[in-house]
C-alpha atoms as an extended CHARMM CRD file, in Angstrom:
* protein
*
        75  EXT
         1         1  MET       CA            -43.5940000000       30.1260000000       40.0350000000  PROA      1               0.0000000000
         2         2  ALA       CA            -42.8880000000       32.4000000000       43.0010000000  PROA      2               0.0000000000
         3         3  THR       CA            -39.3430000000       33.4100000000       43.8080000000  PROA      3               0.0000000000
         4         4  ILE       CA            -38.3030000000       32.9920000000       47.4240000000  PROA      4               0.0000000000
         5         5  ARG       CA            -35.6730000000       35.5020000000       48.4970000000  PROA      5               0.0000000000
         6         6  VAL       CA            -33.3510000000       34.6670000000       51.3600000000  PROA      6               0.0000000000
         7         7  ASP       CA            -31.1400000000       37.2260000000       53.0480000000  PROA      7               0.0000000000
         8         8  ALA       CA            -27.6630000000       35.7830000000       52.4390000000  PROA      8               0.0000000000
         9         9  ALA       CA            -26.0870000000       37.3720000000       55.5140000000  PROA      9               0.0000000000
        10        10  GLN       CA            -28.8700000000       35.9900000000       57.6990000000  PROA      10              0.0000000000
        11        11  GLU       CA            -28.5280000000       32.4740000000       56.2340000000  PROA      11              0.0000000000
        12        12  ILE       CA            -24.7420000000       32.5000000000       56.5920000000  PROA      12              0.0000000000
        13        13  GLY       CA            -24.9050000000       33.9430000000       60.1080000000  PROA      13              0.0000000000
        14        14  THR       CA            -27.4580000000       31.3520000000       61.1970000000  PROA      14              0.0000000000
        15        15  THR       CA            -25.2890000000       28.5980000000       59.7260000000  PROA      15              0.0000000000
        16        16  ALA       CA            -22.2080000000       30.0420000000       61.4540000000  PROA      16              0.0000000000
        17        17  GLY       CA            -24.0850000000       29.7940000000       64.7460000000  PROA      17              0.0000000000
        18        18  ALA       CA            -25.0440000000       26.1900000000       64.0050000000  PROA      18              0.0000000000
        19        19  VAL       CA            -21.4190000000       25.3570000000       63.1140000000  PROA      19              0.0000000000
        20        20  TRP       CA            -20.2070000000       26.8980000000       66.3930000000  PROA      20              0.0000000000
        21        21  GLN       CA            -22.8120000000       25.0080000000       68.4210000000  PROA      21              0.0000000000
        22        22  TYR       CA            -21.9440000000       21.7170000000       66.7130000000  PROA      22              0.0000000000
        23        23  LEU       CA            -18.2020000000       22.1560000000       67.2170000000  PROA      23              0.0000000000
        24        24  ASN       CA            -18.7410000000       23.2040000000       70.8270000000  PROA      24              0.0000000000
        25        25  SER       CA            -20.6900000000       19.9910000000       71.4740000000  PROA      25              0.0000000000
        26        26  HSD       CA            -18.7230000000       17.5370000000       69.3090000000  PROA      26              0.0000000000
        27        27  GLY       CA            -15.2080000000       18.9410000000       68.9790000000  PROA      27              0.0000000000
        28        28  PRO       CA            -13.1630000000       19.1930000000       65.7750000000  PROA      28              0.0000000000
        29        29  THR       CA            -15.1030000000       17.8680000000       62.7990000000  PROA      29              0.0000000000
        30        30  ALA       CA            -14.5220000000       17.3730000000       59.0800000000  PROA      30              0.0000000000
        31        31  VAL       CA            -16.1890000000       19.9610000000       56.8570000000  PROA      31              0.0000000000
        32        32  SER       CA            -17.9190000000       17.1450000000       54.9730000000  PROA      32              0.0000000000
        33        33  ALA       CA            -19.4060000000       15.8130000000       58.2290000000  PROA      33              0.0000000000
        34        34  LEU       CA            -20.5650000000       19.3080000000       59.2510000000  PROA      34              0.0000000000
        35        35  THR       CA            -22.3560000000       19.6630000000       55.9300000000  PROA      35              0.0000000000
        36        36  LYS       CA            -24.1030000000       16.3350000000       56.4490000000  PROA      36              0.0000000000
        37        37  GLU       CA            -24.9320000000       16.8400000000       60.1340000000  PROA      37              0.0000000000
        38        38  LEU       CA            -26.2200000000       20.3870000000       59.6940000000  PROA      38              0.0000000000
        39        39  GLU       CA            -28.1060000000       19.4520000000       56.5110000000  PROA      39              0.0000000000
        40        40  ALA       CA            -26.8890000000       22.6630000000       54.9030000000  PROA      40              0.0000000000
        41        41  PRO       CA            -25.3620000000       23.3390000000       51.4890000000  PROA      41              0.0000000000
        42        42  ARG       CA            -21.5580000000       22.9500000000       51.5020000000  PROA      42              0.0000000000
        43        43  ASP       CA            -21.0020000000       26.4890000000       50.2260000000  PROA      43              0.0000000000
        44        44  VAL       CA            -23.0890000000       27.9670000000       53.0610000000  PROA      44              0.0000000000
        45        45  VAL       CA            -21.2570000000       25.8360000000       55.6530000000  PROA      45              0.0000000000
        46        46  LEU       CA            -17.9240000000       27.0550000000       54.2560000000  PROA      46              0.0000000000
        47        47  GLN       CA            -19.1410000000       30.6530000000       54.3690000000  PROA      47              0.0000000000
        48        48  GLY       CA            -20.2480000000       30.1180000000       57.9740000000  PROA      48              0.0000000000
        49        49  ILE       CA            -16.8000000000       28.7490000000       58.8020000000  PROA      49              0.0000000000
        50        50  GLY       CA            -15.2930000000       31.8120000000       57.1310000000  PROA      50              0.0000000000
        51        51  TRP       CA            -17.5220000000       34.0680000000       59.2340000000  PROA      51              0.0000000000
        52        52  LEU       CA            -16.3010000000       32.3530000000       62.4060000000  PROA      52              0.0000000000
        53        53  ALA       CA            -12.6910000000       32.4310000000       61.1980000000  PROA      53              0.0000000000
        54        54  ARG       CA            -12.8730000000       36.2080000000       60.7050000000  PROA      54              0.0000000000
        55        55  GLU       CA            -14.0230000000       36.4520000000       64.3240000000  PROA      55              0.0000000000
        56        56  GLY       CA            -11.0960000000       34.2480000000       65.4330000000  PROA      56              0.0000000000
        57        57  LYS       CA            -13.4120000000       31.5140000000       66.7190000000  PROA      57              0.0000000000
        58        58  VAL       CA            -12.3700000000       28.5590000000       64.5210000000  PROA      58              0.0000000000
        59        59  GLU       CA             -9.2460000000       27.1320000000       62.9720000000  PROA      59              0.0000000000
        60        60  TYR       CA             -8.2930000000       24.2090000000       60.7750000000  PROA      60              0.0000000000
        61        61  VAL       CA             -6.6590000000       21.3850000000       62.6960000000  PROA      61              0.0000000000
        62        62  PRO       CA             -4.4880000000       18.5240000000       61.4160000000  PROA      62              0.0000000000
        63        63  GLY       CA             -6.4670000000       15.6520000000       59.9390000000  PROA      63              0.0000000000
        64        64  LYS       CA             -5.9020000000       12.4420000000       58.0470000000  PROA      64              0.0000000000
        65        65  GLY       CA             -5.4700000000       12.5840000000       54.2960000000  PROA      65              0.0000000000
        66        66  ASN       CA             -7.2290000000       15.3880000000       52.4700000000  PROA      66              0.0000000000
        67        67  ALA       CA             -9.9390000000       15.9190000000       55.0960000000  PROA      67              0.0000000000
        68        68  LYS       CA            -10.3910000000       19.5200000000       56.2180000000  PROA      68              0.0000000000
        69        69  ILE       CA            -10.9850000000       19.4140000000       59.9720000000  PROA      69              0.0000000000
        70        70  VAL       CA            -12.2540000000       22.5240000000       61.6930000000  PROA      70              0.0000000000
        71        71  GLY       CA            -12.3460000000       23.1460000000       65.4340000000  PROA      71              0.0000000000
        72        72  LEU       CA            -12.9530000000       25.9750000000       67.8610000000  PROA      72              0.0000000000
        73        73  THR       CA            -10.0010000000       28.0950000000       68.9140000000  PROA      73              0.0000000000
        74        74  ASP       CA             -8.8560000000       28.1190000000       72.5160000000  PROA      74              0.0000000000
        75        75  THR       CA             -9.7160000000       31.7980000000       72.9170000000  PROA      75              0.0000000000
């Protein structure tokens, strides 16, 4: 069985771009919904969110219950 290698930084960066595009089009969204809509593994979506957070592009916003809602910053 062949091993397929994926560059982690490329996968996370691509997912970060997809997260940004989704949030730009749809507004603040639950992490669980992002995972479903982007059809990406939860850990990669979270890493993409972290990438954007380090760049100051996203923030968590108040949500109902335990939901983690992420949205774009105003800057």
